[in-house]
XYZ file of C-alpha atoms in Angstrom:
653
model
C -43.554 -1.156 81.494
C -42.016 1.266 78.963
C -38.811 0.184 77.326
C -37.088 3.269 78.635
C -37.537 1.976 82.174
C -35.064 -0.840 81.417
C -32.342 1.592 80.314
C -30.863 2.255 83.818
C -30.671 -1.479 84.512
C -28.904 -2.132 81.216
C -26.510 0.710 81.849
C -25.725 -0.668 85.313
C -25.066 -4.154 83.948
C -22.817 -2.712 81.280
C -20.856 -0.734 83.846
C -20.427 -3.833 85.986
C -19.213 -5.787 82.972
C -16.683 -3.097 82.112
C -15.481 -2.993 85.735
C -15.007 -6.737 85.812
C -13.068 -6.647 82.571
C -10.856 -3.826 83.841
C -10.027 -5.726 87.044
C -9.149 -8.830 85.084
C -11.761 -10.973 86.897
C -13.307 -13.534 84.564
C -17.055 -13.579 84.160
C -18.191 -17.103 84.975
C -20.956 -18.945 86.695
C -20.973 -21.759 89.209
C -19.868 -25.142 87.909
C -21.267 -28.219 89.704
C -19.114 -31.361 89.867
C -19.401 -33.319 86.612
C -17.484 -35.670 84.337
C -14.423 -34.101 82.685
C -14.093 -35.016 79.013
C -10.940 -33.041 78.195
C -7.721 -32.539 80.116
C -8.044 -28.744 80.279
C -11.535 -27.383 81.063
C -12.024 -23.597 81.127
C -15.675 -22.928 81.885
C -14.568 -19.777 83.783
C -13.053 -18.219 80.657
C -9.756 -17.758 82.494
C -7.464 -18.602 79.548
C -6.852 -16.152 76.730
C -5.344 -16.478 73.276
C -3.003 -19.456 73.009
C -2.855 -20.001 76.788
C -5.151 -23.033 76.565
C -2.847 -24.643 74.002
C 0.185 -23.990 76.232
C -1.482 -25.590 79.248
C -2.555 -28.608 77.178
C 0.988 -28.950 75.781
C 2.430 -29.115 79.310
C -0.200 -31.677 80.347
C 0.488 -33.766 77.221
C 4.245 -33.633 77.854
C 3.736 -34.939 81.402
C 1.749 -37.873 80.030
C 4.279 -38.567 77.246
C 7.195 -38.625 79.693
C 5.655 -40.461 82.642
C 2.103 -41.622 81.692
C 0.597 -39.436 84.421
C -2.774 -37.883 83.512
C -3.174 -34.350 84.869
C -6.646 -32.791 84.541
C -7.042 -29.020 85.057
C -10.429 -27.381 85.566
C -10.946 -23.591 85.734
C -14.467 -22.803 87.025
C -16.212 -19.699 88.295
C -16.874 -21.194 91.721
C -17.385 -24.585 93.352
C -21.193 -24.439 93.371
C -21.431 -23.858 97.134
C -19.206 -26.849 97.972
C -15.858 -26.680 99.721
C -12.907 -27.160 97.325
C -12.032 -30.658 98.548
C -15.600 -31.945 98.200
C -15.918 -30.468 94.685
C -12.609 -32.039 93.589
C -13.408 -35.463 95.051
C -16.907 -35.567 93.512
C -15.546 -34.465 90.142
C -12.914 -37.250 90.343
C -15.627 -39.805 91.090
C -17.855 -38.544 88.262
C -14.872 -38.711 85.879
C -13.934 -42.248 87.039
C -10.363 -41.244 87.785
C -7.834 -43.997 88.509
C -4.509 -44.090 90.392
C -2.703 -42.303 87.518
C -5.144 -39.372 87.373
C -4.537 -36.049 89.127
C -6.891 -33.075 89.287
C -6.098 -29.385 89.751
C -9.369 -27.490 90.318
C -9.326 -23.661 90.344
C -12.334 -21.465 91.267
C -11.473 -18.002 89.964
C -14.172 -15.927 91.714
C -13.864 -17.107 95.354
C -10.131 -17.604 94.645
C -9.916 -21.189 95.857
C -8.184 -24.248 94.454
C -7.684 -27.934 95.236
C -5.208 -30.600 94.100
C -6.478 -34.189 94.348
C -5.269 -37.667 93.372
C -2.751 -40.430 94.085
C 0.764 -38.978 94.303
C 2.946 -40.653 91.606
C 5.888 -42.772 92.673
C 8.995 -40.620 92.516
C 7.299 -37.497 93.878
C 7.403 -36.892 97.630
C 4.865 -35.012 99.696
C 7.469 -32.365 100.470
C 8.147 -31.882 96.762
C 4.414 -31.443 96.088
C 4.075 -28.944 98.943
C 7.026 -26.963 97.620
C 5.535 -26.952 94.103
C 2.127 -25.745 95.271
C 3.411 -23.130 97.722
C 6.293 -21.707 95.706
C 5.009 -21.854 92.119
C 1.308 -22.644 91.785
C -0.172 -20.443 94.517
C 1.883 -17.320 93.591
C 0.657 -17.631 89.983
C -2.952 -17.993 91.145
C -2.645 -14.995 93.481
C -1.572 -12.873 90.510
C -4.417 -14.319 88.329
C -1.884 -15.949 86.025
C -4.218 -18.897 85.474
C -2.330 -20.494 82.616
C 1.028 -20.200 84.421
C -0.440 -22.025 87.440
C -1.519 -25.002 85.293
C 1.764 -25.098 83.369
C 3.761 -24.880 86.629
C 1.811 -27.853 88.018
C 2.483 -30.046 84.980
C 6.125 -29.000 84.585
C 6.819 -29.289 88.320
C 5.483 -32.854 88.470
C 7.460 -33.735 85.342
C 10.686 -32.367 86.826
C 10.174 -34.180 90.127
C 9.533 -37.479 88.330
C 12.634 -37.035 86.173
C 14.779 -36.359 89.235
C 13.564 -39.538 90.942
C 13.838 -41.817 87.932
C 17.481 -42.893 87.562
C 17.503 -46.429 86.104
C 19.040 -49.402 87.833
C 21.310 -50.093 84.848
C 22.631 -46.550 84.987
C 23.416 -46.939 88.678
C 25.108 -50.301 88.019
C 27.312 -48.879 85.262
C 28.225 -45.913 87.455
C 29.039 -48.261 90.330
C 31.314 -50.407 88.121
C 33.112 -47.323 86.837
C 33.611 -46.059 90.385
C 34.888 -49.470 91.595
C 37.388 -49.682 88.733
C 38.594 -46.141 89.330
C 38.904 -46.688 93.068
C 40.808 -49.952 92.520
C 43.340 -48.272 90.266
C 43.643 -45.376 92.647
C 44.279 -47.714 95.586
C 47.104 -49.545 93.752
C 48.718 -46.288 92.691
C 48.256 -44.755 96.120
C 49.846 -47.708 97.905
C 52.911 -47.633 95.674
C 53.274 -43.911 96.113
C 52.785 -44.267 99.859
C 55.566 -46.861 100.118
C 57.922 -44.621 98.206
C 57.004 -41.656 100.369
C 57.202 -43.350 103.767
C 60.879 -44.303 103.433
C 62.029 -40.761 102.816
C 59.587 -39.407 105.396
C 61.035 -41.651 108.121
C 64.531 -40.426 107.272
C 63.283 -36.847 107.478
C 61.643 -37.550 110.833
C 64.964 -38.758 112.269
C 66.507 -35.375 111.433
C 63.709 -33.305 112.980
C 63.860 -31.969 116.504
C 61.379 -33.892 118.684
C 59.746 -30.650 119.821
C 59.112 -29.461 116.240
C 55.481 -30.549 116.358
C 54.482 -28.552 113.280
C 57.005 -30.282 111.023
C 56.264 -33.693 112.533
C 52.508 -33.271 112.038
C 53.113 -32.639 108.335
C 54.719 -36.089 107.870
C 52.708 -39.107 106.665
C 50.991 -41.096 109.378
C 52.943 -44.257 108.484
C 56.254 -42.446 108.966
C 55.177 -41.206 112.390
C 54.227 -44.765 113.361
C 57.679 -46.072 112.398
C 59.535 -43.208 114.075
C 57.508 -43.528 117.284
C 58.604 -47.132 117.711
C 62.220 -46.238 116.983
C 62.368 -43.489 119.609
C 60.737 -45.721 122.228
C 63.443 -48.354 121.769
C 66.161 -45.680 121.801
C 64.965 -43.978 124.989
C 64.399 -47.289 126.783
C 67.961 -48.386 126.009
C 69.300 -44.980 127.067
C 67.440 -45.106 130.388
C 68.625 -48.638 131.157
C 72.250 -47.755 130.348
C 72.038 -44.528 132.356
C 70.547 -46.389 135.321
C 73.392 -48.887 135.342
C 75.992 -46.111 135.123
C 74.261 -44.121 137.859
C 74.185 -47.123 140.175
C 77.926 -47.497 139.873
C 78.497 -43.764 140.331
C 76.285 -43.712 143.432
C 78.300 -46.549 144.947
C 81.505 -44.678 144.272
C 80.606 -41.082 145.061
C 77.529 -41.383 147.314
C 73.838 -40.477 146.931
C 74.355 -36.781 147.670
C 76.847 -36.244 144.896
C 74.733 -38.141 142.381
C 71.364 -36.586 143.389
C 71.137 -34.297 140.298
C 71.693 -37.264 138.010
C 69.151 -39.358 139.913
C 66.554 -36.603 139.510
C 67.267 -36.318 135.788
C 66.938 -40.090 135.381
C 63.663 -40.161 137.316
C 62.239 -37.396 135.105
C 63.329 -39.269 132.002
C 61.702 -42.452 133.300
C 58.431 -40.621 133.956
C 58.454 -39.099 130.474
C 59.252 -42.463 128.910
C 56.422 -44.106 130.853
C 54.057 -41.472 129.486
C 55.280 -42.193 125.962
C 54.788 -45.934 126.399
C 51.281 -45.252 127.711
C 50.490 -43.325 124.529
C 51.860 -46.206 122.439
C 49.691 -48.654 124.374
C 46.632 -46.502 123.711
C 47.415 -46.575 120.015
C 47.854 -50.367 120.085
C 44.756 -51.282 122.118
C 41.405 -52.491 120.758
C 39.813 -49.034 120.779
C 40.448 -47.431 117.369
C 41.396 -43.790 116.930
C 40.696 -41.623 113.919
C 43.678 -40.746 111.704
C 43.782 -37.222 113.138
C 43.701 -38.581 116.688
C 46.542 -40.975 115.801
C 48.586 -38.137 114.323
C 48.107 -36.010 117.451
C 49.093 -38.868 119.748
C 52.159 -39.810 117.691
C 53.462 -36.241 117.593
C 52.902 -36.033 121.344
C 54.730 -39.337 121.889
C 57.792 -38.241 119.918
C 57.835 -34.928 121.771
C 57.618 -36.659 125.169
C 60.497 -38.975 124.261
C 62.489 -35.957 123.127
C 62.024 -34.337 126.538
C 63.123 -37.549 128.254
C 66.216 -37.712 126.079
C 66.985 -34.060 126.814
C 66.769 -34.737 130.560
C 69.564 -37.275 130.255
C 71.710 -35.366 127.774
C 71.665 -32.212 129.880
C 73.728 -33.989 132.588
C 76.170 -35.904 130.405
C 79.089 -33.498 130.613
C 78.697 -33.039 134.372
C 78.365 -36.787 134.916
C 81.435 -37.594 132.839
C 83.452 -34.965 134.690
C 82.485 -36.525 138.015
C 83.191 -39.994 136.827
C 86.542 -39.365 135.266
C 87.569 -42.966 135.397
C 91.168 -42.234 134.633
C 91.702 -40.494 137.972
C 91.445 -43.744 139.893
C 91.614 -46.333 137.140
C 94.104 -48.738 138.828
C 92.029 -48.954 142.027
C 88.821 -49.394 140.012
C 90.366 -52.198 137.969
C 91.466 -53.909 141.204
C 87.888 -53.682 142.538
C 86.535 -55.130 139.297
C 89.025 -57.987 139.588
C 87.751 -58.782 143.095
C 84.141 -58.764 141.800
C 85.214 -61.039 138.976
C 86.788 -63.544 141.400
C 83.637 -63.517 143.576
C 81.337 -64.164 140.610
C 83.611 -66.874 139.229
C 83.389 -68.610 142.599
C 79.569 -68.511 142.497
C 79.278 -70.198 139.113
C 79.662 -73.848 140.264
C 76.972 -73.492 142.954
C 74.577 -71.767 140.540
C 75.261 -74.448 137.955
C 74.439 -77.175 140.497
C 71.244 -75.357 141.494
C 70.236 -75.089 137.837
C 70.778 -78.838 137.381
C 68.703 -79.605 140.484
C 65.879 -77.393 139.256
C 65.912 -79.085 135.843
C 65.542 -82.444 137.551
C 62.597 -81.270 139.685
C 60.749 -78.757 137.527
C 59.328 -78.949 134.016
C 61.136 -77.197 131.203
C 58.435 -74.502 130.901
C 59.005 -73.321 134.493
C 62.720 -72.899 133.967
C 62.568 -71.332 130.498
C 63.417 -67.779 131.773
C 66.620 -68.971 133.503
C 67.572 -71.947 131.326
C 70.684 -70.287 129.831
C 71.551 -68.003 132.751
C 74.671 -69.846 133.959
C 76.136 -70.116 130.460
C 75.418 -66.451 129.817
C 76.995 -65.515 133.163
C 80.167 -67.346 132.111
C 80.198 -65.351 128.889
C 79.809 -62.039 130.771
C 82.588 -63.009 133.198
C 84.926 -63.835 130.314
C 84.060 -60.550 128.637
C 84.702 -58.643 131.862
C 88.051 -60.371 132.305
C 89.099 -59.379 128.785
C 88.199 -55.751 129.429
C 89.946 -55.661 132.796
C 93.123 -56.870 131.071
C 92.604 -54.297 128.317
C 92.072 -51.588 130.936
C 95.308 -52.454 132.733
C 97.175 -52.399 129.444
C 95.728 -48.959 128.634
C 96.632 -47.562 132.058
C 100.179 -48.754 131.574
C 100.544 -46.569 128.504
C 102.017 -43.059 128.673
C 99.773 -40.165 129.743
C 97.626 -38.991 126.876
C 97.305 -42.495 125.463
C 95.259 -44.028 128.284
C 91.799 -43.108 127.000
C 90.938 -46.717 126.103
C 90.881 -47.528 129.821
C 87.599 -45.635 130.279
C 85.708 -47.749 127.748
C 87.287 -50.936 129.078
C 86.326 -50.164 132.675
C 82.744 -49.296 131.714
C 82.408 -52.466 129.637
C 83.769 -54.578 132.480
C 81.399 -52.933 134.967
C 78.396 -53.615 132.733
C 79.357 -57.249 132.131
C 79.932 -57.931 135.828
C 76.579 -56.351 136.715
C 74.736 -58.542 134.213
C 76.573 -61.695 135.331
C 75.536 -61.026 138.918
C 71.886 -60.557 137.839
C 71.938 -63.822 135.852
C 73.302 -65.854 138.760
C 70.927 -64.220 141.264
C 67.972 -65.282 139.106
C 69.099 -68.923 139.248
C 69.761 -68.828 142.999
C 66.333 -67.224 143.719
C 64.280 -69.382 141.340
C 63.519 -72.130 143.883
C 62.194 -69.596 146.411
C 60.017 -67.951 143.768
C 58.598 -71.295 142.662
C 57.809 -72.311 146.226
C 56.176 -68.969 146.943
C 53.924 -69.418 143.919
C 53.053 -72.992 144.935
C 52.137 -71.928 148.477
C 49.968 -69.001 147.349
C 48.256 -70.733 144.427
C 45.378 -72.452 146.376
C 44.156 -69.127 147.797
C 44.325 -67.496 144.364
C 42.352 -70.330 142.776
C 39.693 -70.184 145.512
C 39.306 -66.446 144.959
C 38.980 -67.047 141.214
C 36.233 -69.654 141.785
C 34.260 -67.236 143.969
C 34.536 -64.492 141.376
C 33.361 -66.856 138.613
C 30.293 -67.701 140.720
C 29.594 -63.990 141.187
C 29.949 -63.451 137.447
C 27.319 -66.114 136.773
C 24.859 -64.311 139.060
C 25.536 -60.986 137.324
C 25.414 -62.380 133.772
C 22.248 -60.442 132.913
C 23.943 -57.146 133.710
C 27.483 -57.908 132.577
C 27.024 -58.008 128.825
C 29.709 -59.395 126.501
C 32.563 -57.990 128.619
C 31.602 -60.022 131.685
C 30.832 -63.110 129.594
C 34.248 -62.949 127.934
C 36.026 -62.349 131.247
C 34.138 -65.250 132.866
C 35.015 -67.672 130.053
C 38.652 -66.549 130.178
C 38.707 -66.922 133.950
C 37.172 -70.411 133.785
C 39.732 -71.447 131.180
C 42.534 -70.018 133.318
C 41.142 -71.775 136.393
C 41.018 -75.132 134.637
C 44.494 -74.687 133.183
C 45.982 -73.438 136.471
C 44.424 -76.306 138.428
C 45.892 -78.819 136.001
C 49.296 -77.092 135.852
C 49.627 -76.331 139.569
C 51.710 -79.403 140.479
C 54.114 -79.065 137.560
C 54.189 -75.363 136.737
C 53.121 -73.270 139.725
C 54.746 -70.051 138.492
C 52.754 -69.843 135.256
C 49.603 -71.153 136.954
C 49.885 -68.480 139.658
C 50.435 -65.713 137.094
C 47.591 -66.821 134.782
C 45.138 -67.135 137.685
C 46.033 -63.709 139.092
C 45.782 -62.069 135.664
C 42.415 -63.697 134.874
C 41.042 -62.787 138.297
C 42.075 -59.159 137.856
C 40.244 -58.862 134.544
C 37.208 -60.646 135.984
C 37.149 -58.305 139.006
C 36.912 -55.281 136.708
C 34.051 -56.820 134.705
C 32.214 -57.798 137.916
C 32.541 -54.270 139.294
C 31.081 -52.814 136.088
C 28.243 -55.380 136.087
C 27.459 -54.621 139.726
C 27.158 -50.931 138.914
C 24.866 -51.738 135.981
C 22.724 -53.987 138.200
C 22.191 -51.185 140.692
C 21.473 -48.755 137.861
C 19.029 -51.211 136.260
C 17.148 -51.667 139.527
C 16.868 -47.904 139.928
C 15.784 -47.551 136.291
C 13.102 -50.236 136.720
C 11.737 -48.448 139.786
C 11.568 -45.133 137.950
C 10.008 -46.817 134.878
C 7.272 -48.437 136.988
C 6.463 -45.060 138.496
C 6.409 -43.381 135.089
C 4.158 -46.081 133.585
C 1.725 -45.785 136.499
C 1.634 -42.016 136.065
C 1.154 -42.262 132.287
C -1.671 -44.808 132.558
C -3.504 -42.692 135.137
C -3.224 -39.465 133.134
C -4.103 -41.235 129.880
C -7.144 -42.851 131.488
C -8.407 -39.513 132.791
C -7.955 -37.822 129.415
C -9.537 -40.743 127.541
C -12.608 -40.773 129.782
C -13.076 -37.011 129.466
C -12.735 -36.962 125.671
C -14.865 -40.072 125.136
C -17.787 -38.677 127.092
C -17.532 -35.163 125.544
C -16.172 -35.888 122.081
C -18.908 -33.846 120.414
C -17.168 -30.717 121.725
C -13.523 -31.837 121.458
C -11.433 -30.615 118.535
C -8.546 -32.273 116.699
C -5.757 -30.868 118.877
C -6.818 -32.703 122.021
C -7.492 -35.898 120.075
C -4.028 -35.657 118.511
C -2.339 -35.340 121.911
C -4.370 -38.290 123.211
C -3.467 -40.494 120.242
C 0.203 -39.647 120.578
C 0.077 -40.283 124.322
C -1.382 -43.738 123.688
C 1.269 -44.468 121.061
C 4.091 -43.524 123.423
C 2.550 -45.576 126.238
C 2.250 -48.618 123.962
C 5.865 -48.169 122.915
C 6.981 -47.827 126.540
C 5.119 -51.004 127.481
C 6.658 -52.894 124.581
C 10.195 -51.739 125.439
C 9.910 -52.158 129.195
C 11.749 -55.500 129.249
C 14.221 -54.989 126.402
C 15.140 -51.286 126.563
C 13.977 -49.711 129.834
C 15.890 -46.490 129.169
C 13.922 -45.777 125.994
C 10.770 -47.074 127.676
C 11.179 -44.492 130.453
C 11.479 -41.699 127.887
C 8.320 -42.844 126.093
C 6.406 -43.251 129.383
C 7.260 -39.723 130.472
C 6.309 -38.389 127.052
C 3.004 -40.265 127.238
C 2.206 -38.742 130.635
C 3.015 -35.245 129.390
C 0.931 -35.633 126.227
C -1.991 -37.089 128.174
C -1.975 -34.087 130.489
C -1.904 -31.732 127.532
C -4.725 -33.678 125.860
C -6.920 -33.264 128.941
C -6.162 -29.545 129.222
C -6.848 -28.885 125.528
C -10.010 -31.004 125.625
C -11.341 -29.012 128.569
C -10.620 -25.759 126.736
C -12.282 -27.102 123.600
C -15.424 -28.168 125.506
C -15.683 -24.784 127.204
C -15.466 -23.071 123.817
C -18.110 -25.421 122.425
C -20.498 -24.787 125.300
C -20.022 -21.024 125.087
C -21.507 -20.984 121.573
C -24.692 -22.783 122.587
C -27.627 -21.750 124.697
C -27.798 -23.440 128.096
C -29.801 -26.671 127.804
C -30.226 -29.637 130.039
C -32.011 -31.748 127.441
C -31.067 -35.355 126.804
C -30.450 -34.575 123.139
C -27.984 -31.776 123.958
C -26.050 -34.120 126.212
C -26.034 -36.818 123.542
C -24.650 -34.322 121.021
C -21.870 -33.283 123.416
C -21.098 -36.928 124.103
C -20.874 -37.646 120.389
C -23.732 -40.139 120.523
C -25.746 -38.082 118.026
C -24.176 -36.205 115.126
C -25.129 -32.539 115.333
C -25.571 -32.162 111.600
C -28.184 -34.919 111.463
C -30.203 -33.386 114.331
C -30.324 -30.038 112.548
C -31.383 -31.702 109.335
C -34.091 -33.702 111.108
C -35.502 -30.555 112.690
C -36.208 -29.084 109.290
C -37.678 -32.253 107.880
C -34.639 -33.510 105.970
C -30.867 -33.578 105.665
C -29.079 -30.248 105.630
C -26.622 -29.597 102.808
C -22.993 -30.290 103.767
C -23.791 -32.931 106.437
C -23.652 -36.656 105.791
C -23.552 -39.754 107.898
C -20.198 -41.436 108.288
C -19.675 -44.806 106.643
C -17.237 -47.667 106.843
C -13.984 -47.135 104.909
C -10.786 -45.140 104.758
C -8.484 -43.288 102.423
C -7.793 -44.718 98.997
C -4.185 -45.417 99.805
C -1.033 -44.144 101.391
C -0.157 -42.150 98.242
C -3.463 -40.257 98.240
C -3.059 -36.479 98.399
C -5.721 -33.820 98.743
C -4.425 -30.305 99.248
C -5.389 -26.748 98.529
C -7.109 -23.706 99.979
C -7.508 -19.964 99.371
C -5.084 -17.965 97.273
């Protein structure tokens, strides 16, 4: 052939070479997997100028900092293999160990793969972020050197971030502890200094000024809340005593407005005490919740106080004691004589009770007679002072009002003290008569608590132990101290009743939950069995999605079975999830098999059925038909991944 006949071919090759150079695509040939002898291999000619040195410097820095060996191979293509297979075979040929990583880049088909054991200190998410956000963008733009440098630098940065030493953490912890300790001491001193002035400020604030109250320290609000509760309780008790006297003098109709105001104040005070009880119970509140409740408590007490104060002037005008002071003093004198006459009988009754009853039973009334004598003497002094004040000229009789009120209060308390002594015997006998029935009821409730122990939890167990203790103590104390025995038994039985009611509800709920769990487990097993049978007998045409659903369904069913006795609520959730996943597995498997069958010619041969059933591997049959194994197919062998830190990721770019 003449030499001139080769000229068009040479011109065409030259044009192709120029085109490839203009597009920036490297001219390279296929590179089969082989042993790597240097950390940066560029058989594709992808690196220009000093780029190879820059990539090697980044790889060397990674090794110097963390002793991780990163190998980077730029090749023209992967010699007909998929990227993962090429990378894994190259790693085997190069005898890579657990500290070796490989980044393989095929420049012509634009594929890459990252393979190796992920170093400790680098998470899978961090690797994914590095590949997706830095490496792949560089590869897409044919910045081959930047992709290698980004891989080395990214791994180095991730390892540095995860490598804080234990000694560093210990020193930091000691510094923090010392700083916190000093801060706590200083804070406590400052808090003590601040609380005193804050409490004084709280006393001067209007109770309905919630904004100003909320700005005070929590400790100051706690102190002020207790103060206002004592103040309003005393005010209500004093007002009630005064109102009782006024009602007796002027009648219920005339005192109705004051009665209504007192009732409103009592209701508000009860609400405030309820808030205080909530703050004092065993259920903790957050500081903000405490602040809200305390501000509310002070505001409620303020409203109660306002209810009483709003009627003071009207009440005092109605009860102008000076108008009928002489007659009132005479009535008080008659009450005083009557109470004085009761003292000997009450004293004798007290002595008789002391002889018959133990000291603990009589503790609430032990000093009642002596205290009644004191109140009577005090009332007598004030009656005399009242008469002396009334005898003074008009305009100088004001002391009579205070004297009359003091005498009225003392006489009222003396009467209450003597009544308590006179009624004590009846109260003791009433408790003694009713105690057997209360103890029998307590025994029955304890027996019920034993039967419900499985459903009662610690609350029922505690209530049962308390009730048993109270029962034993009340039984032993019944002959000598029926009042306390009766009270303790009733109180213990009330607490036990509440725990039994809660346990009964839980028992019914548990029985219903067990029934629903049994149904859910039966459903899950049936659906899982159907899906398993279908996939097992057609696994040659079933893809990963259906197998994934089936595996997850089995996992949830195993979990449900394991939790059935200890945590039926969670078991029910897992059983329902298992049934749902099993149904989805069957549906996806059926779809997968239909897609598989649609790509193959109809055949009723035994071999075709064996392939669909997964008995024969399709790749081996095709290889056998041509007299040998077909490239890309290999028989499975025993084994697994090289470890939980093994990573193998990549794809097109």
